[in-house]
Amino acid sequence: MRVRFLAVICTVMNPISMPSPRPAHALSATRRAETLTAWALVLPALIGFVAFYALPTLRAIAISLTDWNLLKPAHFVGLQNYAQMLHDGKFWNGMRLSAYYVLLNIPAQMVLGLFLAVAMDRLTRSLFVKSIVLLPYLLSNVLVALIWLWMLDPMMGLVNHGIDAAGFERQPFFGGVDQAMLTVAAVNIWRHMGLVAMLFLAGLQNIPRNLYEAAALEGASEWQMFRRITLPLLRPVMVFVLVTSVTGSFQIFDTIAITTNGGPLDSTRVIVHYIVQNAFSFYQMGYASAMSMTLCLLMVAYTFVQMRIMRASENDLA
């Protein structure tokens, strides 16, 4: 011990044996290399964002200030398209139907996704089960819409054959004014709840298990642990799911275009369907762009408010 102690003292007292600090130019060179590496990794995504999002958005803003039908040169009209939008009943009806669809879709999607996530977290970690749950989301929207359109057909559909065999009256589903939006929402809930479940499952697996063990030792019930531990610590995932799900639901188009095409009697003509109709059926590109920019601003405002309300920048676990 004495020899080892003397060796340590000699090492400390001998300035020659001490490692010299790295020179400043070496540190700056390392930082430059790290910065270049970071830019190289970010650059492909940045190029894609500029090419497919930023530049088209700027172009859409410019078009929204014009009267353009694709056949003649664009004519600048200022804010006339936005003024027309304020007095367009079909625009406000489309916004109302989109909000109604969100209210039908998001709560059920969140509850069912959370239920599936908790069930998988408690009962199984099987990759096969996770694959089955996620499978509907991996199918294209058009394919899912066609499958359900055939299955829910009033005359030839498998579902209506089962209803008829059970002694009940056949249902119109996509063809009914009162049922069409409910049916569209049900199809999209079925398709997206697997993805929501996977996101919630990832959040559940990041919660330390010792928190549940400590709560159980204190006599907490399963419901109390879910309400006091699981839900608060899932808040960052909930913010992400809510923001992406609501903005995605306001942009629904393909399912409605395949199944109802806005009908019957405009009962499913949501705002994006009305925008596409004005752009490519009525050739009112300026007016369609103005509505698109309005919808974009509303979604940005919603995202900001939602993230502020749910404190997205804070971490309860930390």
XYZ file of C-alpha atoms in Angstrom:
318
model
C 0.000 0.000 0.000
C 2.829 2.410 0.871
C 4.574 1.769 -2.459
C 1.325 2.327 -4.381
C 0.644 5.557 -2.465
C 4.165 6.877 -3.259
C 3.688 5.999 -6.909
C 0.469 7.995 -7.028
C 2.161 10.980 -5.340
C 5.055 10.878 -7.810
C 2.653 10.767 -10.720
C 0.763 13.787 -9.458
C 3.880 15.794 -8.652
C 5.647 15.026 -11.916
C 4.366 17.475 -14.548
C 5.994 15.544 -17.357
C 3.837 12.471 -16.814
C 0.553 14.415 -16.738
C -1.414 14.368 -20.015
C -1.302 17.703 -21.770
C -4.622 19.381 -22.639
C -5.788 19.227 -26.244
C -4.911 22.371 -28.175
C -7.679 24.769 -29.143
C -7.251 24.178 -32.868
C -7.764 20.439 -32.356
C -11.038 21.081 -30.511
C -12.245 23.472 -33.208
C -11.351 20.948 -35.906
C -13.347 18.267 -34.070
C -16.338 20.586 -33.762
C -16.147 21.468 -37.439
C -16.092 17.780 -38.341
C -19.094 17.091 -36.098
C -20.971 20.041 -37.609
C -20.271 18.843 -41.149
C -21.417 15.350 -40.229
C -24.620 16.722 -38.715
C -25.352 18.799 -41.825
C -24.653 15.784 -44.054
C -27.224 13.758 -42.098
C -29.839 16.526 -42.055
C -29.338 17.679 -45.666
C -31.427 14.975 -47.448
C -34.432 15.641 -45.196
C -33.921 19.398 -45.556
C -33.816 19.156 -49.350
C -37.001 17.060 -49.318
C -38.738 19.544 -47.024
C -37.800 22.529 -49.190
C -38.652 20.784 -52.471
C -41.922 19.139 -51.462
C -43.267 21.384 -48.681
C -41.729 24.857 -48.441
C -41.642 25.775 -52.152
C -45.142 24.364 -52.920
C -46.503 26.258 -49.917
C -45.027 29.531 -51.163
C -46.379 28.789 -54.636
C -49.837 28.062 -53.187
C -49.792 31.378 -51.311
C -49.032 33.177 -54.552
C -51.768 31.304 -56.444
C -54.302 32.065 -53.689
C -53.993 35.760 -54.583
C -54.899 35.175 -58.212
C -57.788 34.116 -60.425
C -56.407 31.159 -62.417
C -58.245 28.375 -64.237
C -55.179 26.577 -65.697
C -56.187 27.666 -69.212
C -55.354 31.371 -69.155
C -52.632 33.385 -67.396
C -53.194 34.022 -63.702
C -54.815 37.349 -62.874
C -53.928 39.006 -59.559
C -57.025 39.660 -57.429
C -55.493 40.235 -53.997
C -57.621 38.995 -51.085
C -60.749 38.524 -53.183
C -60.588 34.718 -52.901
C -60.416 34.952 -49.112
C -63.360 37.356 -49.056
C -65.366 34.972 -51.249
C -64.547 32.118 -48.879
C -66.094 33.942 -45.919
C -69.465 34.012 -47.716
C -69.282 30.501 -49.179
C -71.755 28.247 -47.382
C -70.240 25.095 -48.891
C -66.843 26.008 -47.445
C -68.252 26.332 -43.932
C -70.281 23.159 -44.384
C -67.082 21.356 -45.371
C -65.333 22.668 -42.267
C -68.287 21.587 -40.129
C -68.271 18.081 -41.614
C -64.497 17.812 -41.121
C -64.852 18.820 -37.468
C -67.708 16.305 -37.078
C -65.520 13.587 -38.579
C -62.714 14.461 -36.155
C -65.108 14.203 -33.205
C -66.255 10.788 -34.435
C -62.799 9.506 -35.249
C -60.253 10.765 -32.718
C -61.815 9.870 -29.309
C -62.624 6.298 -30.366
C -59.247 5.909 -32.046
C -57.403 7.107 -28.930
C -59.414 4.950 -26.496
C -59.180 1.779 -28.585
C -55.488 2.351 -29.318
C -54.706 2.879 -25.643
C -56.716 -0.227 -24.698
C -54.804 -2.344 -27.234
C -51.479 -0.931 -26.046
C -52.193 -1.701 -22.383
C -53.430 -5.191 -23.292
C -50.291 -5.966 -25.305
C -48.054 -4.510 -22.606
C -49.690 -6.674 -19.923
C -50.424 -9.888 -21.826
C -47.973 -10.388 -24.663
C -44.799 -9.083 -26.295
C -45.235 -11.237 -29.393
C -44.049 -9.705 -32.656
C -46.765 -11.674 -34.465
C -49.495 -9.986 -32.409
C -47.935 -6.559 -33.013
C -47.783 -7.282 -36.748
C -51.476 -8.233 -36.850
C -52.433 -5.076 -34.929
C -50.380 -2.868 -37.266
C -51.394 -4.646 -40.495
C -54.447 -2.449 -41.370
C -52.272 0.684 -41.258
C -49.757 -0.897 -43.653
C -52.462 -1.253 -46.299
C -53.099 1.710 -48.577
C -56.116 3.922 -47.913
C -57.505 3.166 -51.365
C -57.276 -0.591 -50.844
C -58.908 -0.380 -47.407
C -61.701 1.811 -48.789
C -62.373 -0.602 -51.658
C -62.439 -3.626 -49.339
C -64.967 -2.016 -47.003
C -66.996 -0.626 -49.920
C -67.444 -4.167 -51.214
C -68.086 -5.660 -47.765
C -70.704 -3.035 -46.876
C -72.482 -3.027 -50.237
C -76.269 -2.959 -49.573
C -77.013 -5.825 -52.022
C -73.863 -7.929 -52.417
C -71.890 -7.040 -49.309
C -70.872 -9.742 -46.834
C -71.927 -7.634 -43.831
C -75.438 -7.058 -45.149
C -75.775 -10.761 -45.984
C -75.037 -11.466 -42.317
C -77.518 -8.813 -41.176
C -80.167 -10.244 -43.493
C -79.485 -13.790 -42.287
C -79.910 -12.634 -38.693
C -83.383 -11.345 -39.535
C -82.645 -7.634 -39.548
C -83.104 -5.046 -42.266
C -80.206 -4.368 -44.607
C -78.339 -1.110 -43.988
C -77.148 1.406 -46.619
C -73.918 2.279 -44.739
C -72.013 4.433 -47.291
C -75.288 5.135 -49.138
C -77.215 6.504 -46.173
C -77.279 10.220 -45.361
C -77.222 9.525 -41.625
C -74.809 6.580 -41.813
C -72.233 7.612 -44.408
C -69.994 9.744 -42.170
C -70.255 7.246 -39.307
C -69.198 4.462 -41.664
C -66.235 6.444 -43.031
C -65.125 7.197 -39.467
C -65.452 3.527 -38.475
C -63.309 2.418 -41.433
C -60.564 4.888 -40.575
C -60.711 3.999 -36.870
C -60.155 0.364 -37.832
C -57.226 1.317 -40.058
C -55.402 3.716 -37.717
C -55.963 2.371 -34.209
C -53.121 -0.149 -34.676
C -50.620 2.628 -35.278
C -51.942 4.542 -32.269
C -51.605 1.361 -30.192
C -47.969 0.922 -31.263
C -47.154 4.520 -30.329
C -48.798 4.134 -26.931
C -47.043 0.792 -26.419
C -43.665 2.430 -27.027
C -44.552 5.048 -24.421
C -45.697 2.398 -21.925
C -42.453 0.470 -22.256
C -40.467 3.602 -21.401
C -42.210 3.997 -18.023
C -39.999 2.577 -15.221
C -41.549 -0.534 -13.667
C -40.357 0.411 -10.188
C -42.990 3.168 -10.146
C -45.745 0.569 -10.393
C -44.048 -1.635 -7.800
C -43.816 1.263 -5.354
C -47.462 2.191 -5.969
C -48.542 -1.432 -5.432
C -46.660 -1.531 -2.121
C -48.568 1.591 -1.079
C -51.828 -0.207 -1.801
C -52.774 1.571 -5.058
C -55.337 -0.152 -7.253
C -54.883 -0.837 -10.979
C -57.136 2.114 -11.871
C -55.222 4.445 -9.520
C -51.891 3.395 -11.042
C -53.283 3.911 -14.531
C -54.673 7.350 -13.678
C -51.773 8.586 -11.524
C -48.784 7.002 -13.293
C -49.600 5.741 -16.777
C -51.655 8.639 -18.154
C -49.373 11.466 -16.898
C -46.225 9.762 -18.189
C -47.883 9.057 -21.554
C -48.547 12.778 -22.075
C -45.725 13.346 -24.633
C -47.003 10.439 -26.720
C -50.574 11.691 -26.385
C -49.539 15.125 -27.645
C -47.911 13.578 -30.705
C -50.865 11.270 -31.388
C -53.440 14.047 -30.961
C -51.616 16.552 -33.156
C -50.897 14.111 -35.988
C -54.303 12.413 -35.797
C -56.358 15.610 -35.776
C -54.400 17.261 -38.584
C -54.528 14.022 -40.582
C -58.282 13.682 -40.013
C -58.924 17.204 -41.271
C -57.106 16.188 -44.465
C -59.140 13.047 -45.149
C -59.850 12.659 -48.855
C -59.020 9.273 -50.380
C -61.454 7.182 -48.308
C -64.321 9.555 -49.109
C -63.342 9.829 -52.784
C -63.499 6.034 -53.145
C -66.577 5.264 -51.052
C -69.002 8.208 -51.191
C -67.445 10.901 -53.418
C -68.860 13.511 -51.066
C -72.407 12.127 -51.049
C -75.060 11.256 -50.458
C -76.520 14.776 -50.574
C -73.131 16.308 -49.623
C -73.235 14.545 -46.235
C -69.536 13.614 -46.528
C -68.208 16.522 -48.607
C -65.462 17.453 -46.150
C -63.278 20.485 -46.686
C -60.422 18.757 -48.542
C -62.869 17.097 -50.933
C -64.414 20.517 -51.608
C -60.953 22.009 -52.191
C -60.019 19.267 -54.676
C -63.382 19.666 -56.411
C -62.826 23.405 -56.878
C -59.277 22.878 -58.125
C -59.722 20.001 -60.594
C -63.450 19.977 -61.423
C -64.258 23.710 -61.454
C -60.667 24.792 -62.302
C -60.692 27.522 -59.679
C -57.078 27.103 -58.631
C -56.850 30.479 -56.882
C -59.927 29.869 -54.745
C -58.834 26.300 -53.931
C -55.396 27.556 -52.879
C -56.975 30.187 -50.638
C -59.019 27.522 -48.874
C -55.916 25.336 -48.548
C -53.957 28.155 -46.924
C -56.818 28.839 -44.526
C -56.928 25.175 -43.519
C -53.144 25.162 -43.091
C -53.246 28.201 -40.792
C -56.023 26.622 -38.731
C -53.980 23.430 -38.293
C -50.879 25.399 -37.301
C -52.913 27.325 -34.726
C -54.439 24.100 -33.399
C -51.004 22.483 -33.092
C -49.615 25.471 -31.193
C -52.564 25.608 -28.787
C -52.592 21.840 -28.247
C -48.884 21.723 -27.459
C -49.187 24.652 -25.061
C -52.194 23.181 -23.267
C -50.607 19.748 -22.849
C -47.141 21.157 -22.002
C -45.398 19.280 -24.797
C -41.991 20.753 -23.910
C -42.069 19.335 -20.364
C -41.271 15.818 -19.225
C -43.020 14.487 -16.122
C -40.611 11.552 -15.885
C -37.630 13.911 -15.650
